[in-house]
Amino acid sequence: MPRKSPSVKPSDGQARTRLARRAVIDAAAALFVDHGYAATTVAEVSERADVPPATVYRLFQSKLGILKAWLDVAIGGDDAPVAVTERPQVANLLAEGDPVRLITGFADLAVAINGRSNNVYRILAGAAEADSDAAGLFRDIQRQRATGQRQLTRALARLGALRAGLAEPDAADIVYAIMSPETYRLLVVDRRWSPRRYRSWLDMTLRQQLLG
């Protein structure tokens, strides 16, 4: 997507739309956390966000659309319509020629994403157990995560850095498990590790498992 010139400012309509989207996402996030996804209605989100229901449906189509938008913002760190894998930070990482720095960069990225998306990911996982549409979104997110994380093992394979005897598909499975939101939640939320401790463990474990 081409970037606009810095001199071009968004119209009042665009600014209002962006503010409305942000208000709805913030309101839904609070309600989903407090009351659960299933128990929250679009009408409640609309009232809390002070955005008319018709506008909520125009912007998101459904309650699941709001959840997906929250997840996108949490993963990306902002509301820019650019996938994480297409952002300069990832491109710069993949151009890294040092396997250790490459792994460290991906560990930092995983810590940031898991930290931001922990709540919404948990809510989506719970919703997927009872809602077929949520289950479909959950599977899509898992596939996207696997595809994005596979870039790390492909880069290491291109550098000839994977430890002897470790096939690239097996390396991808290891990364998928170790960098998962589930592992983050087990250590940081359940076991109360600090994000700094989790990041150090993740970096060290990835090096041990992938590089030997």
PDB file of C-alpha atoms in Angstrom:
ATOM      1  CA  MET A   1       0.000   0.000   0.000  1.00  0.00           C
ATOM      2  CA  PRO A   2       1.566   3.349  -1.032  1.00  0.00           C
ATOM      3  CA  ARG A   3       2.124   5.767   1.797  1.00  0.00           C
ATOM      4  CA  LYS A   4       0.576   9.213   1.749  1.00  0.00           C
ATOM      5  CA  SER A   5       2.785  12.250   1.668  1.00  0.00           C
ATOM      6  CA  PRO A   6       3.338  13.704   5.163  1.00  0.00           C
ATOM      7  CA  SER A   7       1.786  16.929   3.876  1.00  0.00           C
ATOM      8  CA  VAL A   8      -1.546  15.203   3.188  1.00  0.00           C
ATOM      9  CA  LYS A   9      -3.789  15.271   6.222  1.00  0.00           C
ATOM     10  CA  PRO A  10      -6.773  12.964   6.733  1.00  0.00           C
ATOM     11  CA  SER A  11     -10.182  14.531   6.167  1.00  0.00           C
ATOM     12  CA  ASP A  12     -12.492  15.261   9.060  1.00  0.00           C
ATOM     13  CA  GLY A  13     -14.568  12.267   8.004  1.00  0.00           C
ATOM     14  CA  GLN A  14     -11.568   9.963   8.060  1.00  0.00           C
ATOM     15  CA  ALA A  15     -10.527  11.271  11.454  1.00  0.00           C
ATOM     16  CA  ARG A  16     -14.015  10.734  12.864  1.00  0.00           C
ATOM     17  CA  THR A  17     -14.128   7.219  11.456  1.00  0.00           C
ATOM     18  CA  ARG A  18     -10.781   6.380  12.999  1.00  0.00           C
ATOM     19  CA  LEU A  19     -11.855   7.779  16.367  1.00  0.00           C
ATOM     20  CA  ALA A  20     -15.113   5.819  16.197  1.00  0.00           C
ATOM     21  CA  ARG A  21     -13.262   2.601  15.386  1.00  0.00           C
ATOM     22  CA  ARG A  22     -10.886   3.142  18.277  1.00  0.00           C
ATOM     23  CA  ALA A  23     -13.747   3.909  20.680  1.00  0.00           C
ATOM     24  CA  VAL A  24     -15.620   0.755  19.670  1.00  0.00           C
ATOM     25  CA  ILE A  25     -12.535  -1.452  19.953  1.00  0.00           C
ATOM     26  CA  ASP A  26     -11.647  -0.037  23.373  1.00  0.00           C
ATOM     27  CA  ALA A  27     -15.212  -0.425  24.634  1.00  0.00           C
ATOM     28  CA  ALA A  28     -15.506  -3.979  23.331  1.00  0.00           C
ATOM     29  CA  ALA A  29     -12.130  -4.940  24.812  1.00  0.00           C
ATOM     30  CA  ALA A  30     -13.220  -3.787  28.267  1.00  0.00           C
ATOM     31  CA  LEU A  31     -16.573  -5.560  28.016  1.00  0.00           C
ATOM     32  CA  PHE A  32     -15.109  -8.783  26.635  1.00  0.00           C
ATOM     33  CA  VAL A  33     -12.593  -8.904  29.488  1.00  0.00           C
ATOM     34  CA  ASP A  34     -15.145  -8.054  32.177  1.00  0.00           C
ATOM     35  CA  HIS A  35     -18.141 -10.067  30.978  1.00  0.00           C
ATOM     36  CA  GLY A  36     -16.878 -12.464  28.331  1.00  0.00           C
ATOM     37  CA  TYR A  37     -17.337 -12.515  24.557  1.00  0.00           C
ATOM     38  CA  ALA A  38     -20.581 -14.493  24.477  1.00  0.00           C
ATOM     39  CA  ALA A  39     -22.303 -12.370  27.129  1.00  0.00           C
ATOM     40  CA  THR A  40     -21.439  -9.037  25.477  1.00  0.00           C
ATOM     41  CA  THR A  41     -23.822  -7.573  22.911  1.00  0.00           C
ATOM     42  CA  VAL A  42     -23.164  -5.105  20.143  1.00  0.00           C
ATOM     43  CA  ALA A  43     -25.738  -2.816  21.772  1.00  0.00           C
ATOM     44  CA  GLU A  44     -23.667  -2.746  24.969  1.00  0.00           C
ATOM     45  CA  VAL A  45     -20.521  -2.001  22.995  1.00  0.00           C
ATOM     46  CA  SER A  46     -22.332   0.766  21.141  1.00  0.00           C
ATOM     47  CA  GLU A  47     -23.582   2.350  24.361  1.00  0.00           C
ATOM     48  CA  ARG A  48     -20.203   2.196  26.083  1.00  0.00           C
ATOM     49  CA  ALA A  49     -18.368   3.580  23.045  1.00  0.00           C
ATOM     50  CA  ASP A  50     -21.036   6.257  22.476  1.00  0.00           C
ATOM     51  CA  VAL A  51     -21.148   5.220  18.823  1.00  0.00           C
ATOM     52  CA  PRO A  52     -24.522   4.518  17.161  1.00  0.00           C
ATOM     53  CA  PRO A  53     -25.253   0.810  16.531  1.00  0.00           C
ATOM     54  CA  ALA A  54     -25.637   1.452  12.800  1.00  0.00           C
ATOM     55  CA  THR A  55     -22.140   2.921  12.707  1.00  0.00           C
ATOM     56  CA  VAL A  56     -20.749  -0.035  14.655  1.00  0.00           C
ATOM     57  CA  TYR A  57     -22.231  -2.456  12.113  1.00  0.00           C
ATOM     58  CA  ARG A  58     -21.029  -0.321   9.204  1.00  0.00           C
ATOM     59  CA  LEU A  59     -17.468  -0.337  10.530  1.00  0.00           C
ATOM     60  CA  PHE A  60     -17.243  -3.949  11.750  1.00  0.00           C
ATOM     61  CA  GLN A  61     -20.239  -5.889  10.341  1.00  0.00           C
ATOM     62  CA  SER A  62     -20.531  -8.059  13.484  1.00  0.00           C
ATOM     63  CA  LYS A  63     -19.354  -8.637  17.033  1.00  0.00           C
ATOM     64  CA  LEU A  64     -16.733 -11.048  15.680  1.00  0.00           C
ATOM     65  CA  GLY A  65     -15.546  -8.274  13.372  1.00  0.00           C
ATOM     66  CA  ILE A  66     -14.915  -6.097  16.409  1.00  0.00           C
ATOM     67  CA  LEU A  67     -12.957  -8.908  18.075  1.00  0.00           C
ATOM     68  CA  LYS A  68     -10.866  -9.379  14.942  1.00  0.00           C
ATOM     69  CA  ALA A  69     -10.157  -5.651  14.742  1.00  0.00           C
ATOM     70  CA  TRP A  70      -9.019  -5.659  18.385  1.00  0.00           C
ATOM     71  CA  LEU A  71      -6.765  -8.623  17.642  1.00  0.00           C
ATOM     72  CA  ASP A  72      -5.274  -6.893  14.585  1.00  0.00           C
ATOM     73  CA  VAL A  73      -4.477  -3.776  16.616  1.00  0.00           C
ATOM     74  CA  ALA A  74      -2.975  -5.854  19.441  1.00  0.00           C
ATOM     75  CA  ILE A  75      -0.766  -7.864  17.109  1.00  0.00           C
ATOM     76  CA  GLY A  76       0.336  -4.940  14.963  1.00  0.00           C
ATOM     77  CA  GLY A  77       0.658  -2.440  17.790  1.00  0.00           C
ATOM     78  CA  ASP A  78      -1.415   0.153  15.893  1.00  0.00           C
ATOM     79  CA  ASP A  79      -4.385   0.387  13.566  1.00  0.00           C
ATOM     80  CA  ALA A  80      -2.376   0.649  10.355  1.00  0.00           C
ATOM     81  CA  PRO A  81      -3.704  -1.866   7.766  1.00  0.00           C
ATOM     82  CA  VAL A  82      -0.293  -3.500   7.334  1.00  0.00           C
ATOM     83  CA  ALA A  83       0.455  -7.091   8.324  1.00  0.00           C
ATOM     84  CA  VAL A  84       3.313  -7.653  10.766  1.00  0.00           C
ATOM     85  CA  THR A  85       5.185  -9.727   8.173  1.00  0.00           C
ATOM     86  CA  GLU A  86       5.097  -6.775   5.758  1.00  0.00           C
ATOM     87  CA  ARG A  87       6.465  -4.192   8.188  1.00  0.00           C
ATOM     88  CA  PRO A  88      10.006  -2.791   7.932  1.00  0.00           C
ATOM     89  CA  GLN A  89      11.035  -4.260  11.290  1.00  0.00           C
ATOM     90  CA  VAL A  90      10.526  -7.809  10.001  1.00  0.00           C
ATOM     91  CA  ALA A  91      12.153  -7.059   6.647  1.00  0.00           C
ATOM     92  CA  ASN A  92      15.212  -5.700   8.457  1.00  0.00           C
ATOM     93  CA  LEU A  93      15.350  -8.793  10.661  1.00  0.00           C
ATOM     94  CA  LEU A  94      15.193 -11.150   7.700  1.00  0.00           C
ATOM     95  CA  ALA A  95      18.105  -9.288   6.112  1.00  0.00           C
ATOM     96  CA  GLU A  96      20.218  -9.964   9.214  1.00  0.00           C
ATOM     97  CA  GLY A  97      23.235 -12.170   8.490  1.00  0.00           C
ATOM     98  CA  ASP A  98      24.016 -13.110  12.092  1.00  0.00           C
ATOM     99  CA  PRO A  99      21.864 -16.068  13.286  1.00  0.00           C
ATOM    100  CA  VAL A 100      22.099 -15.034  16.929  1.00  0.00           C
ATOM    101  CA  ARG A 101      20.932 -11.467  16.242  1.00  0.00           C
ATOM    102  CA  LEU A 102      18.196 -12.854  13.991  1.00  0.00           C
ATOM    103  CA  ILE A 103      16.846 -15.061  16.783  1.00  0.00           C
ATOM    104  CA  THR A 104      17.119 -12.272  19.339  1.00  0.00           C
ATOM    105  CA  GLY A 105      15.158  -9.955  17.064  1.00  0.00           C
ATOM    106  CA  PHE A 106      12.374 -12.484  16.618  1.00  0.00           C
ATOM    107  CA  ALA A 107      12.315 -13.121  20.366  1.00  0.00           C
ATOM    108  CA  ASP A 108      11.867  -9.389  20.991  1.00  0.00           C
ATOM    109  CA  LEU A 109       9.069  -9.299  18.429  1.00  0.00           C
ATOM    110  CA  ALA A 110       7.319 -12.286  20.027  1.00  0.00           C
ATOM    111  CA  VAL A 111       7.511 -10.748  23.502  1.00  0.00           C
ATOM    112  CA  ALA A 112       5.946  -7.514  22.262  1.00  0.00           C
ATOM    113  CA  ILE A 113       3.164  -9.208  20.301  1.00  0.00           C
ATOM    114  CA  ASN A 114       2.311 -11.756  22.994  1.00  0.00           C
ATOM    115  CA  GLY A 115       2.284  -9.044  25.634  1.00  0.00           C
ATOM    116  CA  ARG A 116      -0.148  -6.876  23.664  1.00  0.00           C
ATOM    117  CA  SER A 117      -2.413  -9.676  22.447  1.00  0.00           C
ATOM    118  CA  ASN A 118      -2.568 -11.931  25.510  1.00  0.00           C
ATOM    119  CA  ASN A 119      -6.077 -10.886  26.591  1.00  0.00           C
ATOM    120  CA  VAL A 120      -7.694 -10.832  23.163  1.00  0.00           C
ATOM    121  CA  TYR A 121      -6.090 -14.134  22.152  1.00  0.00           C
ATOM    122  CA  ARG A 122      -7.433 -15.784  25.301  1.00  0.00           C
ATOM    123  CA  ILE A 123     -10.907 -14.431  24.616  1.00  0.00           C
ATOM    124  CA  LEU A 124     -10.826 -15.612  20.998  1.00  0.00           C
ATOM    125  CA  ALA A 125      -9.654 -19.077  22.058  1.00  0.00           C
ATOM    126  CA  GLY A 126     -12.556 -19.297  24.507  1.00  0.00           C
ATOM    127  CA  ALA A 127     -15.083 -18.042  21.970  1.00  0.00           C
ATOM    128  CA  ALA A 128     -13.842 -20.588  19.425  1.00  0.00           C
ATOM    129  CA  GLU A 129     -14.993 -23.429  21.669  1.00  0.00           C
ATOM    130  CA  ALA A 130     -18.660 -22.488  21.261  1.00  0.00           C
ATOM    131  CA  ASP A 131     -18.860 -20.325  18.128  1.00  0.00           C
ATOM    132  CA  SER A 132     -18.062 -21.788  14.702  1.00  0.00           C
ATOM    133  CA  ASP A 133     -17.271 -18.400  13.169  1.00  0.00           C
ATOM    134  CA  ALA A 134     -14.889 -17.606  16.034  1.00  0.00           C
ATOM    135  CA  ALA A 135     -13.341 -21.049  15.564  1.00  0.00           C
ATOM    136  CA  GLY A 136     -12.696 -20.226  11.916  1.00  0.00           C
ATOM    137  CA  LEU A 137     -11.039 -16.947  12.851  1.00  0.00           C
ATOM    138  CA  PHE A 138      -8.958 -18.732  15.486  1.00  0.00           C
ATOM    139  CA  ARG A 139      -7.704 -21.238  12.897  1.00  0.00           C
ATOM    140  CA  ASP A 140      -6.879 -18.386  10.508  1.00  0.00           C
ATOM    141  CA  ILE A 141      -4.853 -16.619  13.209  1.00  0.00           C
ATOM    142  CA  GLN A 142      -2.957 -19.808  13.998  1.00  0.00           C
ATOM    143  CA  ARG A 143      -2.139 -20.323  10.312  1.00  0.00           C
ATOM    144  CA  GLN A 144      -0.973 -16.740   9.968  1.00  0.00           C
ATOM    145  CA  ARG A 145       1.233 -17.085  13.039  1.00  0.00           C
ATOM    146  CA  ALA A 146       2.766 -20.311  11.703  1.00  0.00           C
ATOM    147  CA  THR A 147       3.455 -18.650   8.350  1.00  0.00           C
ATOM    148  CA  GLY A 148       5.034 -15.598   9.947  1.00  0.00           C
ATOM    149  CA  GLN A 149       7.196 -17.558  12.375  1.00  0.00           C
ATOM    150  CA  ARG A 150       8.325 -19.888   9.584  1.00  0.00           C
ATOM    151  CA  GLN A 151      10.236 -16.953   8.153  1.00  0.00           C
ATOM    152  CA  LEU A 152      12.697 -17.304  11.043  1.00  0.00           C
ATOM    153  CA  THR A 153      13.528 -20.936  10.316  1.00  0.00           C
ATOM    154  CA  ARG A 154      13.720 -20.303   6.576  1.00  0.00           C
ATOM    155  CA  ALA A 155      16.175 -17.471   7.161  1.00  0.00           C
ATOM    156  CA  LEU A 156      18.284 -19.664   9.454  1.00  0.00           C
ATOM    157  CA  ALA A 157      18.226 -22.462   6.872  1.00  0.00           C
ATOM    158  CA  ARG A 158      19.389 -20.057   4.146  1.00  0.00           C
ATOM    159  CA  LEU A 159      22.267 -19.046   6.392  1.00  0.00           C
ATOM    160  CA  GLY A 160      23.138 -22.700   6.968  1.00  0.00           C
ATOM    161  CA  ALA A 161      22.735 -22.057  10.693  1.00  0.00           C
ATOM    162  CA  LEU A 162      20.275 -24.761  11.763  1.00  0.00           C
ATOM    163  CA  ARG A 163      21.920 -27.311  14.030  1.00  0.00           C
ATOM    164  CA  ALA A 164      23.017 -30.587  12.474  1.00  0.00           C
ATOM    165  CA  GLY A 165      20.205 -33.086  12.063  1.00  0.00           C
ATOM    166  CA  LEU A 166      17.402 -30.540  12.502  1.00  0.00           C
ATOM    167  CA  ALA A 167      15.120 -30.423   9.469  1.00  0.00           C
ATOM    168  CA  GLU A 168      13.543 -27.085   8.637  1.00  0.00           C
ATOM    169  CA  PRO A 169       9.928 -28.317   9.162  1.00  0.00           C
ATOM    170  CA  ASP A 170      10.883 -29.629  12.605  1.00  0.00           C
ATOM    171  CA  ALA A 171      12.567 -26.336  13.415  1.00  0.00           C
ATOM    172  CA  ALA A 172       9.365 -24.519  12.414  1.00  0.00           C
ATOM    173  CA  ASP A 173       7.343 -26.722  14.788  1.00  0.00           C
ATOM    174  CA  ILE A 174       9.729 -25.924  17.637  1.00  0.00           C
ATOM    175  CA  VAL A 175       9.401 -22.186  17.011  1.00  0.00           C
ATOM    176  CA  TYR A 176       5.613 -22.476  16.758  1.00  0.00           C
ATOM    177  CA  ALA A 177       5.466 -24.099  20.212  1.00  0.00           C
ATOM    178  CA  ILE A 178       8.071 -22.037  22.040  1.00  0.00           C
ATOM    179  CA  MET A 179       6.935 -18.642  20.700  1.00  0.00           C
ATOM    180  CA  SER A 180       3.226 -19.416  21.128  1.00  0.00           C
ATOM    181  CA  PRO A 181       0.753 -17.252  23.062  1.00  0.00           C
ATOM    182  CA  GLU A 182      -0.009 -20.341  25.150  1.00  0.00           C
ATOM    183  CA  THR A 183       3.599 -20.626  26.332  1.00  0.00           C
ATOM    184  CA  TYR A 184       3.699 -16.889  27.059  1.00  0.00           C
ATOM    185  CA  ARG A 185       0.554 -17.161  29.141  1.00  0.00           C
ATOM    186  CA  LEU A 186       1.818 -20.193  31.064  1.00  0.00           C
ATOM    187  CA  LEU A 187       5.030 -18.448  32.082  1.00  0.00           C
ATOM    188  CA  VAL A 188       4.154 -14.748  32.323  1.00  0.00           C
ATOM    189  CA  VAL A 189       0.535 -14.910  33.480  1.00  0.00           C
ATOM    190  CA  ASP A 190       0.235 -18.245  35.311  1.00  0.00           C
ATOM    191  CA  ARG A 191       3.779 -18.517  36.702  1.00  0.00           C
ATOM    192  CA  ARG A 192       4.191 -14.735  37.036  1.00  0.00           C
ATOM    193  CA  TRP A 193       7.478 -14.424  35.168  1.00  0.00           C
ATOM    194  CA  SER A 194       8.410 -10.875  34.291  1.00  0.00           C
ATOM    195  CA  PRO A 195       8.418 -10.080  30.550  1.00  0.00           C
ATOM    196  CA  ARG A 196      12.178  -9.537  30.840  1.00  0.00           C
ATOM    197  CA  ARG A 197      12.712 -13.002  32.297  1.00  0.00           C
ATOM    198  CA  TYR A 198      10.457 -14.550  29.639  1.00  0.00           C
ATOM    199  CA  ARG A 199      12.343 -12.739  26.894  1.00  0.00           C
ATOM    200  CA  SER A 200      15.719 -14.012  28.191  1.00  0.00           C
ATOM    201  CA  TRP A 201      14.384 -17.565  28.417  1.00  0.00           C
ATOM    202  CA  LEU A 202      12.847 -17.394  24.934  1.00  0.00           C
ATOM    203  CA  ASP A 203      16.030 -16.064  23.366  1.00  0.00           C
ATOM    204  CA  MET A 204      18.225 -18.683  25.067  1.00  0.00           C
ATOM    205  CA  THR A 205      15.856 -21.584  24.357  1.00  0.00           C
ATOM    206  CA  LEU A 206      15.499 -20.716  20.687  1.00  0.00           C
ATOM    207  CA  ARG A 207      19.271 -20.557  20.309  1.00  0.00           C
ATOM    208  CA  GLN A 208      19.717 -23.907  22.047  1.00  0.00           C
ATOM    209  CA  GLN A 209      16.996 -25.634  20.054  1.00  0.00           C
ATOM    210  CA  LEU A 210      17.747 -24.167  16.634  1.00  0.00           C
ATOM    211  CA  LEU A 211      21.481 -23.494  16.610  1.00  0.00           C
ATOM    212  CA  GLY A 212      22.756 -26.128  19.007  1.00  0.00           C
TER     213      GLY A 212
END
